[in-house]
Amino acid sequence: MIMGAFNDWRWKSFTTKLNKTPLKGDWWSCEVHVPKEAYKMDFVFFNGKDAYDNNDQKDFCINVEGGMDALEFDDFVLEEKRRELEKLAKEQDERERQAEEQRRMDAEKAASEADRAQARVEVEREREILRELMKKAVMSVDNVWYIEPSEFKGNDMVRLYYNKSSSPLAHAKDLWIHGGHNNWKDGLSIVARLVSSERKDGDWWYADVVVPDLAFVLDWVFADGPPQHATLYDNNHRQDFHAIVPKCIPKELYWVEKEHHIYRKLREERRLREEAIRAKAERTTRMKADMKERTVKMFLLSQKHIVYTEPLDVQAGSTVTVFYNPANTVLNGKSEIWFRCSFNRWTHRMGALPPQKMMPADNGSHVKASVKVPLDAYMMDFVFSEREDGGIFDNKNGKDYHIPVFGGVVKEPPMHIVHIAVEMAPIAKVGGFGDVVTSLSRAVQDLNHNVDIILPKYDCLKFSNVKDFQFHRSYSWGGTEIKVWFGKVEGLSVYFLEPQNGFFSAGCIYGCRNDGERFGFFCHAALEFLLQSGFHPDIIHCHDWSSAPVAQLFKDHYVHYGLSKARVVFTIHNLEFGAHLIGKAMEYSHKATTVSHTYSREVAGNPVIAPHLYKFHGILNGIDLDIWDPYNDKFIPISYTPENVVEGKRAAKEALQQRLGLKRADLPLVGIITRLTHQKGIHLIKHAIWRTLDRNGQVVLLGSAPDPRIQNDFVNLANQLHSSHSDCARLCLAYDEPLSHLIYAGADFILVPSIFEPCGLTQLTAMRYGSVPVVRKTGGLYDTVFDVDNDKERAEAQGLETNGFNFDGADATSVDYALNRAISAWYDGRDWFNSLCKRVMEQDWSWNRPALDYLELYHAARK
Ligand SMILES: Nc1ncnc2c1ncn2[C@@H]1O[C@H](COP(=O)(O)OP(=O)(O)O[C@H]2O[C@H](CO)[C@@H](O)[C@H](O)[C@H]2O)[C@@H](O)[C@H]1O
């Protein structure tokens, strides 16, 4: 028998019996069908059981002519796989669609039942009221009123008689009936003037009225004039008059119809409500996607002076041309440029492609090379060199060039990232660091990676924001038992460590005498938890002095024991505190970052940073577009987008003024939202408050000071201002997240005069809400705010438009320089100012771009 297959045993295997032939020797034969995709046939012979002739373990093979070649076959297989994946994806989509449809139908059914039940309740209530009424309703009252004929029904014309002689209307000249039906259900449905009758046994009057359709009780009062003009009434001692309609329609039928009517109304209202919610959600998603697409395009184009591809979107299976301009790199002036490329972060099965000499491009500045992108690529990787065999390389400072590939059959394998952190918004937030832990994690998770967070289980956690909170396990370490709890926060998995030594039951996050000891213990306990739970993260990300010890502990105790795959990334949010611990983390981490380029340059000379610059990078923070979203924000009165920013902000300003008791007037409003510490430029904040008031503006400050002396100082200032400028200044000296949303939306300007600022989030959030930032040119403030008068070119170099006002120095004149221009711009040209609000709102200060930078960094850490 023969057992074989084609193309290195990858295609169409077969097993067939051979027949003895009459040829000389012991020749056997069989017929084999050679498929058109074959370039090679591989086979062995055997006896049908256990004896093989496999050509000394090399197998036999014959090349096949006229079919595909090996490369074509690779493509063919991938194409097949792509088709298969497409089919599976379609089936999956269809299943999801059906499941969604089912969910929708179930929800519809439940809602419909709820509507029906409500309709029933409403009808029952009405019925009860009417029942009570019917008890009081009669056909006539002797000597007061009666109706002719005595038998009547809906739509009949009847004559109602009234004897006013002993009523409050005894002396009225004019007499009117104001009536309705079924307990005044439709309000006034009967109005008529009464005329005097001939009857002599009293003072009888009458009116002819049409009985409303479907009425079974008539309700009325008498008055001395028509509605709105009457002054005297006879309302039957406040009971009104009620008459039974003797021949009204069958009652049950009425109520059935009524219930149905209410049900239809409820259902229609619900449908409209749901449609509005759906439309809004769709619009939110679309706006987010548009912003992301614009940013990614901008990012790809922003490197155009060095490298770009044609087409810009690289598709798997297509051929792309890479353009490179050595003038701006280390290869400037080289006579030859060689292009060295691979895929999937250099892990592609084909390995690196052979180096290719680049040819001059038509534009004169760039050189170019073309590559076919395989179908199983998700990333294109390349570097450039001066010679075929190497020499000087441009590898983008060790990071290499990477361009994402779309539409491939293989997806990037997810990384597992664990943050060890002591703050996390919104459950344990003190400042911006807490925001970043949450929003960076969400952004990386959105890019299909796995993210976990380890946090101390403070007794002061905001548990209301933790979903599915549950006990996870417990372990012993450091002489105590540590309970681990698990929960979901903003869609992120969080492990909470609760050592039984009470370290985190102090009622606060920071501020204990032994903070260093508490957090040092936490860091070690977190690593121990990872080890004991068998986690194998790719990246352990620690932050600031509080989880800085992780880096060295990892190196000393864990790298050889089970966590060896992990790399440690350390991020500095603020170098002010814990320099010694930060220095250690700089030394022991694989990569270190801080939260803006400019701050990374500002601290580069610091002795704890300087020796480690080779692994130190500035990556800007972003804000979370779901958490800060004026289109879906429950703390502001009108939801708005750039299209209706003026209307949205006007409503928010009014709500803010009303809430804080400020004058409700159209004045320039400056907002300040900050921790009140030296870093934030306290003397400049104070000065700016007075300056704004001088210029007839309003100021709202939301902030609190960890230092009681500063807090006191501001309490005094608040007292002074609230009496001298109660219309125009409000200092809220507390931490208040909902109020911060209203200030971001209601202010015209957000002032950030920091002395130093690693990144700063408030100016970014301000822009998301269409507020114009006024900032000091330092750290991340410098990188994100571009002065409308002075920074046009600097903004353009980043593909941006100017977006605010800034100043250099740290004295009163310097703040005035920016603040005066800002306020004047507001007074002088509202159209221009409104267009500036719209413009800042359209800029993308989210994680769309920085999350990609972090991923590059994580990959670089793993190299
Ligand atoms: N009284 C109050 N009520 C409600 N909310 C308030 C508040 N006071 C402040 N906030 C909020 O706290 C956050 C402050 O974040 P920042 O980044 O601007 O400063 P912070 O100095 O805390 O952060 C540090 O870490 C971050 C993150 O890396 C860096 O951006 C920054 O430069 C660095 O100093 C914002 O979300 C703001 O809205």
Tab-separated table of N, CA and C in Angstrom, residues 619-719:
chain	number	residue	atom	x	y	z
A	619	ILE	N	5.219	59.429	27.735
A	619	ILE	CA	3.975	59.100	27.013
A	619	ILE	C	2.846	59.894	27.659
A	620	LEU	N	2.176	60.673	26.841
A	620	LEU	CA	1.129	61.558	27.337
A	620	LEU	C	-0.043	60.768	27.919
A	621	ASN	N	-0.647	61.289	28.952
A	621	ASN	CA	-1.896	60.704	29.452
A	621	ASN	C	-3.044	61.026	28.506
A	622	GLY	N	-4.094	60.240	28.611
A	622	GLY	CA	-5.319	60.557	27.879
A	622	GLY	C	-6.479	60.630	28.874
A	623	ILE	N	-7.661	60.983	28.374
A	623	ILE	CA	-8.838	60.911	29.241
A	623	ILE	C	-9.799	59.881	28.667
A	624	ASP	N	-10.630	59.352	29.527
A	624	ASP	CA	-11.563	58.310	29.123
A	624	ASP	C	-12.808	58.954	28.509
A	625	LEU	N	-13.038	58.666	27.236
A	625	LEU	CA	-14.133	59.334	26.516
A	625	LEU	C	-15.517	58.911	26.998
A	626	ASP	N	-15.592	57.775	27.707
A	626	ASP	CA	-16.901	57.362	28.218
A	626	ASP	C	-17.200	58.021	29.557
A	627	ILE	N	-16.144	58.203	30.346
A	627	ILE	CA	-16.355	58.789	31.673
A	627	ILE	C	-16.550	60.300	31.551
A	628	TRP	N	-15.801	60.907	30.640
A	628	TRP	CA	-15.950	62.343	30.394
A	628	TRP	C	-16.593	62.527	29.029
A	629	ASP	N	-17.915	62.692	29.030
A	629	ASP	CA	-18.609	62.762	27.749
A	629	ASP	C	-19.818	63.679	27.842
A	630	PRO	N	-19.690	64.917	27.372
A	630	PRO	CA	-20.800	65.862	27.509
A	630	PRO	C	-22.066	65.417	26.769
A	631	TYR	N	-21.955	64.406	25.919
A	631	TYR	CA	-23.149	63.923	25.214
A	631	TYR	C	-23.904	62.897	26.068
A	632	ASN	N	-23.214	62.321	27.050
A	632	ASN	CA	-23.846	61.322	27.920
A	632	ASN	C	-23.388	61.577	29.352
A	633	ASP	N	-23.785	62.694	29.913
A	633	ASP	CA	-23.285	63.048	31.240
A	633	ASP	C	-24.476	63.391	32.127
A	634	LYS	N	-24.670	62.561	33.155
A	634	LYS	CA	-25.892	62.765	33.946
A	634	LYS	C	-25.782	63.949	34.901
A	635	PHE	N	-24.601	64.559	34.966
A	635	PHE	CA	-24.446	65.683	35.892
A	635	PHE	C	-24.636	67.050	35.224
A	636	ILE	N	-24.950	67.076	33.935
A	636	ILE	CA	-25.146	68.368	33.269
A	636	ILE	C	-26.538	68.426	32.654
A	637	PRO	N	-27.085	69.643	32.497
A	637	PRO	CA	-28.512	69.735	32.136
A	637	PRO	C	-28.842	69.318	30.701
A	638	ILE	N	-27.992	69.671	29.724
A	638	ILE	CA	-28.301	69.336	28.326
A	638	ILE	C	-27.117	68.564	27.781
A	639	SER	N	-27.377	67.471	27.059
A	639	SER	CA	-26.224	66.787	26.476
A	639	SER	C	-25.827	67.522	25.205
A	640	TYR	N	-24.508	67.614	24.984
A	640	TYR	CA	-24.093	68.365	23.793
A	640	TYR	C	-22.868	67.769	23.119
A	641	THR	N	-22.729	68.118	21.848
A	641	THR	CA	-21.603	67.703	21.007
A	641	THR	C	-21.037	69.010	20.437
A	642	PRO	N	-19.984	68.930	19.607
A	642	PRO	CA	-19.491	70.188	19.041
A	642	PRO	C	-20.580	70.962	18.292
A	643	GLU	N	-21.575	70.247	17.768
A	643	GLU	CA	-22.617	70.914	16.974
A	643	GLU	C	-23.448	71.883	17.824
A	644	ASN	N	-23.777	71.483	19.065
A	644	ASN	CA	-24.594	72.391	19.880
A	644	ASN	C	-23.868	72.813	21.153
A	645	VAL	N	-22.558	72.996	21.003
A	645	VAL	CA	-21.752	73.323	22.184
A	645	VAL	C	-22.202	74.622	22.842
A	646	VAL	N	-22.624	75.598	22.049
A	646	VAL	CA	-22.969	76.898	22.623
A	646	VAL	C	-24.198	76.759	23.523
A	647	GLU	N	-25.193	76.069	22.974
A	647	GLU	CA	-26.438	75.846	23.719
A	647	GLU	C	-26.173	75.003	24.973
A	648	GLY	N	-25.369	73.943	24.804
A	648	GLY	CA	-25.086	73.040	25.925
A	648	GLY	C	-24.353	73.753	27.036
A	649	LYS	N	-23.383	74.570	26.662
A	649	LYS	CA	-22.591	75.241	27.688
A	649	LYS	C	-23.398	76.363	28.355
A	650	ARG	N	-24.269	76.992	27.580
A	650	ARG	CA	-25.088	78.043	28.181
A	650	ARG	C	-25.963	77.436	29.292
A	651	ALA	N	-26.585	76.299	28.969
A	651	ALA	CA	-27.449	75.658	29.970
A	651	ALA	C	-26.633	75.228	31.183
A	652	ALA	N	-25.426	74.712	30.938
A	652	ALA	CA	-24.599	74.247	32.057
A	652	ALA	C	-24.163	75.426	32.917
A	653	LYS	N	-23.836	76.545	32.264
A	653	LYS	CA	-23.408	77.720	33.033
A	653	LYS	C	-24.563	78.205	33.918
A	654	GLU	N	-25.764	78.240	33.350
A	654	GLU	CA	-26.911	78.678	34.149
A	654	GLU	C	-27.145	77.749	35.335
A	655	ALA	N	-27.031	76.448	35.065
A	655	ALA	CA	-27.246	75.490	36.157
A	655	ALA	C	-26.182	75.662	37.238
A	656	LEU	N	-24.958	75.925	36.798
A	656	LEU	CA	-23.858	76.100	37.755
A	656	LEU	C	-24.080	77.358	38.593
A	657	GLN	N	-24.439	78.441	37.904
A	657	GLN	CA	-24.695	79.701	38.617
A	657	GLN	C	-25.816	79.516	39.632
A	658	GLN	N	-26.849	78.821	39.206
A	658	GLN	CA	-27.978	78.637	40.105
A	658	GLN	C	-27.583	77.774	41.296
A	659	ARG	N	-26.866	76.689	41.000
A	659	ARG	CA	-26.497	75.771	42.081
A	659	ARG	C	-25.609	76.457	43.116
A	660	LEU	N	-24.713	77.332	42.648
A	660	LEU	CA	-23.769	77.948	43.583
A	660	LEU	C	-24.237	79.327	44.046
A	661	GLY	N	-25.415	79.739	43.600
A	661	GLY	CA	-25.946	81.026	44.039
A	661	GLY	C	-25.204	82.209	43.458
A	662	LEU	N	-24.669	82.048	42.264
A	662	LEU	CA	-24.018	83.183	41.594
A	662	LEU	C	-25.059	83.929	40.761
A	663	LYS	N	-24.707	85.151	40.392
A	663	LYS	CA	-25.619	85.919	39.547
A	663	LYS	C	-25.826	85.184	38.228
A	664	ARG	N	-27.110	85.075	37.817
A	664	ARG	CA	-27.352	84.376	36.547
A	664	ARG	C	-27.244	85.386	35.425
A	665	ALA	N	-26.016	85.507	34.916
A	665	ALA	CA	-25.779	86.503	33.875
A	665	ALA	C	-24.770	85.951	32.895
A	666	ASP	N	-24.756	86.543	31.720
A	666	ASP	CA	-23.835	86.088	30.689
A	666	ASP	C	-22.483	86.773	30.903
A	667	LEU	N	-21.648	86.173	31.753
A	667	LEU	CA	-20.332	86.741	32.061
A	667	LEU	C	-19.278	85.675	31.808
A	668	PRO	N	-18.041	86.082	31.530
A	668	PRO	CA	-16.998	85.068	31.345
A	668	PRO	C	-16.753	84.342	32.667
A	669	LEU	N	-16.776	82.997	32.608
A	669	LEU	CA	-16.659	82.233	33.851
A	669	LEU	C	-15.368	81.397	33.828
A	670	VAL	N	-14.530	81.613	34.843
A	670	VAL	CA	-13.269	80.879	34.936
A	670	VAL	C	-13.409	79.780	35.987
A	671	GLY	N	-13.117	78.550	35.605
A	671	GLY	CA	-13.194	77.423	36.539
A	671	GLY	C	-11.795	76.946	36.921
A	672	ILE	N	-11.665	76.496	38.154
A	672	ILE	CA	-10.386	75.932	38.620
A	672	ILE	C	-10.733	74.662	39.394
A	673	ILE	N	-10.181	73.534	38.956
A	673	ILE	CA	-10.488	72.266	39.630
A	673	ILE	C	-9.155	71.618	39.959
A	674	THR	N	-8.831	71.521	41.242
A	674	THR	CA	-7.467	71.109	41.540
A	674	THR	C	-7.280	70.681	42.986
A	675	ARG	N	-6.276	69.863	43.197
A	675	ARG	CA	-5.800	69.690	44.570
A	675	ARG	C	-5.057	70.980	44.895
A	676	LEU	N	-5.260	71.535	46.085
A	676	LEU	CA	-4.581	72.792	46.405
A	676	LEU	C	-3.239	72.488	47.063
A	677	THR	N	-2.224	72.366	46.235
A	677	THR	CA	-0.871	72.136	46.750
A	677	THR	C	0.063	73.090	46.037
A	678	HIS	N	1.261	73.181	46.584
A	678	HIS	CA	2.270	74.069	46.027
A	678	HIS	C	2.413	73.861	44.513
A	679	GLN	N	2.416	72.583	44.097
A	679	GLN	CA	2.579	72.242	42.675
A	679	GLN	C	1.618	73.017	41.777
A	680	LYS	N	0.410	73.269	42.272
A	680	LYS	CA	-0.639	73.809	41.414
A	680	LYS	C	-0.606	75.332	41.299
A	681	GLY	N	0.410	75.965	41.892
A	681	GLY	CA	0.561	77.409	41.721
A	681	GLY	C	-0.448	78.209	42.532
A	682	ILE	N	-0.418	77.993	43.842
A	682	ILE	CA	-1.446	78.595	44.698
A	682	ILE	C	-1.482	80.124	44.612
A	683	HIS	N	-0.302	80.750	44.622
A	683	HIS	CA	-0.327	82.223	44.581
A	683	HIS	C	-0.876	82.713	43.240
A	684	LEU	N	-0.636	81.938	42.182
A	684	LEU	CA	-1.157	82.337	40.865
A	684	LEU	C	-2.673	82.136	40.796
A	685	ILE	N	-3.141	81.074	41.451
A	685	ILE	CA	-4.586	80.838	41.496
A	685	ILE	C	-5.269	82.016	42.192
A	686	LYS	N	-4.702	82.406	43.339
A	686	LYS	CA	-5.320	83.501	44.090
A	686	LYS	C	-5.331	84.781	43.254
A	687	HIS	N	-4.200	85.030	42.640
A	687	HIS	CA	-4.129	86.251	41.846
A	687	HIS	C	-5.161	86.224	40.720
A	688	ALA	N	-5.259	85.079	40.076
A	688	ALA	CA	-6.175	84.977	38.925
A	688	ALA	C	-7.623	85.177	39.349
A	689	ILE	N	-7.953	84.745	40.571
A	689	ILE	CA	-9.325	84.956	41.057
A	689	ILE	C	-9.620	86.460	41.089
A	690	TRP	N	-8.713	87.231	41.704
A	690	TRP	CA	-8.933	88.681	41.804
A	690	TRP	C	-8.955	89.342	40.427
A	691	ARG	N	-8.055	88.906	39.575
A	691	ARG	CA	-7.988	89.490	38.229
A	691	ARG	C	-9.295	89.270	37.465
A	692	THR	N	-9.813	88.032	37.570
A	692	THR	CA	-11.069	87.721	36.870
A	692	THR	C	-12.196	88.609	37.399
A	693	LEU	N	-12.230	88.783	38.726
A	693	LEU	CA	-13.288	89.623	39.313
A	693	LEU	C	-13.125	91.070	38.859
A	694	ASP	N	-11.853	91.534	38.797
A	694	ASP	CA	-11.596	92.881	38.289
A	694	ASP	C	-12.178	93.087	36.911
A	695	ARG	N	-12.141	92.012	36.149
A	695	ARG	CA	-12.605	92.129	34.770
A	695	ARG	C	-14.085	91.732	34.631
A	696	ASN	N	-14.792	91.791	35.744
A	696	ASN	CA	-16.229	91.495	35.746
A	696	ASN	C	-16.558	90.079	35.318
A	697	GLY	N	-15.639	89.186	35.590
A	697	GLY	CA	-15.931	87.789	35.288
A	697	GLY	C	-16.393	87.074	36.550
A	698	GLN	N	-16.748	85.814	36.387
A	698	GLN	CA	-17.097	84.993	37.547
A	698	GLN	C	-16.040	83.901	37.721
A	699	VAL	N	-15.825	83.475	38.974
A	699	VAL	CA	-14.840	82.421	39.245
A	699	VAL	C	-15.461	81.343	40.102
A	700	VAL	N	-15.211	80.088	39.712
A	700	VAL	CA	-15.605	78.974	40.570
A	700	VAL	C	-14.367	78.122	40.809
A	701	LEU	N	-14.028	77.915	42.065
A	701	LEU	CA	-12.893	77.046	42.374
A	701	LEU	C	-13.403	75.822	43.121
A	702	LEU	N	-13.000	74.650	42.641
A	702	LEU	CA	-13.316	73.407	43.341
A	702	LEU	C	-11.994	72.774	43.706
A	703	GLY	N	-11.713	72.680	44.996
A	703	GLY	CA	-10.416	72.113	45.352
A	703	GLY	C	-10.318	71.881	46.830
A	704	SER	N	-9.430	70.967	47.181
A	704	SER	CA	-9.196	70.809	48.616
A	704	SER	C	-7.715	70.615	48.839
A	705	ALA	N	-7.284	70.982	50.054
A	705	ALA	CA	-5.865	70.959	50.365
A	705	ALA	C	-5.585	69.886	51.394
A	706	PRO	N	-4.650	69.001	51.100
A	706	PRO	CA	-4.272	68.014	52.117
A	706	PRO	C	-3.598	68.693	53.312
A	707	ASP	N	-2.963	69.850	53.081
A	707	ASP	CA	-2.275	70.561	54.155
A	707	ASP	C	-3.267	71.511	54.841
A	708	PRO	N	-3.550	71.285	56.133
A	708	PRO	CA	-4.589	72.078	56.813
A	708	PRO	C	-4.300	73.579	56.793
A	709	ARG	N	-3.003	73.962	56.747
A	709	ARG	CA	-2.710	75.402	56.722
A	709	ARG	C	-3.217	76.025	55.429
A	710	ILE	N	-2.981	75.314	54.326
A	710	ILE	CA	-3.446	75.834	53.025
A	710	ILE	C	-4.970	75.824	52.985
A	711	GLN	N	-5.563	74.753	53.523
A	711	GLN	CA	-7.025	74.653	53.534
A	711	GLN	C	-7.614	75.857	54.294
A	712	ASN	N	-7.014	76.150	55.463
A	712	ASN	CA	-7.467	77.285	56.274
A	712	ASN	C	-7.370	78.603	55.540
A	713	ASP	N	-6.244	78.756	54.906
A	713	ASP	CA	-5.980	79.945	54.128
A	713	ASP	C	-7.108	80.163	53.097
A	714	PHE	N	-7.499	79.074	52.445
A	714	PHE	CA	-8.543	79.192	51.420
A	714	PHE	C	-9.919	79.385	52.047
A	715	VAL	N	-10.124	78.810	53.219
A	715	VAL	CA	-11.403	79.039	53.903
A	715	VAL	C	-11.543	80.542	54.176
A	716	ASN	N	-10.446	81.167	54.619
A	716	ASN	CA	-10.487	82.612	54.869
A	716	ASN	C	-10.770	83.393	53.593
A	717	LEU	N	-10.071	82.981	52.534
A	717	LEU	CA	-10.280	83.666	51.255
A	717	LEU	C	-11.738	83.512	50.801
A	718	ALA	N	-12.266	82.307	50.999
A	718	ALA	CA	-13.656	82.056	50.600
A	718	ALA	C	-14.594	82.982	51.368
A	719	ASN	N	-14.378	83.093	52.676
A	719	ASN	CA	-15.242	83.967	53.480
A	719	ASN	C	-15.189	85.399	52.969
